[in-house]
Amino acid sequence: MEDDNQKQGRSLQSSEIDSFLIMEDVVEKLRLLDYETRFCGAKGGFKPLARTYFAMPSNNPNEQFTYFISLVAWLMGVNGQNVSSWSKYDDPNTAVNNVVLELKKLGVDVDFPPAKLKTGSGESVCTLLDALLNRTLERMHFQFRKPVFKEEPLADEAEIDEDAEINTDAIDEAVAGEEEEALYTELVQGGQSPNQSGAPAMQAVLVSTVDPQKWNMELEKVAPFLRVEVANDSKEWRTHLEQTKQYEETIKNTLPECKAQLVKLADEVNKALERITSKEKHINNQFDHMAGEFRKQQADLATVTVRYNQISENVSQLTNEMSRITEQLDTIKTQMDDRSNNMTDTSPLVKIKQALQKLKGDIRSMELRIGVVSHTLLQAKMKEKPSVGDGVRSGIGADTDMDLED
């Protein structure tokens, strides 16, 4: 069983893979026919196909089936077939049967039942489209040619100079950069900034003697040229360290005020919770008797519900028993009606009387036939004996009477 299941799973996977491969060929062949302009643009409402559109079921099967029928109708029109009678409102069974009939007229063999086309997706749909596209390309005398690859010369490898000297300038710059970073780290840890390590800053206040309007005009002229994009520096962590210290100072300055506000807010929340708790206790104390009544009524309701369920079960049982007794009563009534009909029916007696009358008639006819036969026999015996005399005749007459009596 497991081997059969595995084989079945492999066959399904292979069919799905074939569907995807065939669908890719279908899309490429449709592009050769410029369907994006001639079909999608002319029809309107149809988007270009994805490479897996007909290979697997869509979320909207009706739309997928309509796209399939419309695409087949367009390809039929390209091949010179008249399918103007087709409509998107046709029944799916009628539509797929029309497709199969037109394909047979076009000379395309269909090796699967039309019912497989009603889904609008799957291997059958992809195979049908591929066969119809092949027929269309053959009709247009289109041929696939083998690709031609240009021969390109191989790239020459660069020669290695074994006598070249090693450049030590890059190594010296890297060492100098590491020493500078170490010096900056020591200054930061000592509580000084790089600007404080040199000469003391100027403490005097600078006074400008330039007219502000002229300064703004000059600034507007020069501002576009002063925009400089700062490149990413490998020593950007120094700036981040200074920003972190500034943020630390800002947090230290704003923390007391924020903390006081949060404490105040927490006190207000606690007071509100206490008021809510007291109100809840007040409500519970005030409506305690109503809650007790509600619980009592709820218990009574549960009891009544149980009794109702029991009575309902009894009623259902009695109803079933009544239906059974009713059926038995109907059966007995039917039997009684049949018996009463049989008892009051006089047709058997009439038949018996008719049979007796017929029997009597048969007896009469039989007696008549016996008399006729006896008379005929007597005449025959009398003709056989010659007449000798009256004595003899009388003797014969006596004998005849004796024979008749016998």
Short mmCIF file of C-alpha atoms in Angstrom, two decimals, residues 5 10 15 43 47 49 65 96 99 108-109 141 157 164 177 212 215 236 265 284 308 334 382 405:
data_model
loop_
_atom_site.label_atom_id
_atom_site.label_comp_id
_atom_site.label_asym_id
_atom_site.label_seq_id
_atom_site.Cartn_x
_atom_site.Cartn_y
_atom_site.Cartn_z
CA ASN A 5 0.76 5.64 -2.38
CA ARG A 10 5.07 10.69 -7.77
CA SER A 15 1.77 15.67 -13.84
CA LYS A 43 -10.63 42.23 -26.12
CA LYS A 47 -4.41 40.75 -18.42
CA LEU A 49 -0.93 35.49 -18.55
CA PHE A 65 -12.62 29.28 -17.32
CA VAL A 96 -16.19 22.47 -23.67
CA VAL A 99 -14.23 23.45 -28.11
CA VAL A 108 -6.20 18.59 -33.49
CA ASP A 109 -6.49 15.26 -31.68
CA HIS A 141 4.56 28.74 -41.50
CA GLU A 157 45.57 36.26 -17.97
CA ALA A 164 57.96 43.85 -8.04
CA GLY A 177 45.34 55.59 11.96
CA PRO A 212 22.21 91.49 7.75
CA TRP A 215 24.60 88.81 4.42
CA GLU A 236 32.34 57.80 12.59
CA LEU A 265 0.23 60.31 37.56
CA ASN A 284 -22.46 45.13 45.86
CA TYR A 308 -39.03 20.31 31.11
CA THR A 334 -57.79 -3.20 7.27
CA MET A 382 -85.85 -55.33 -35.14
CA GLU A 405 -86.33 -54.14 -19.39
#
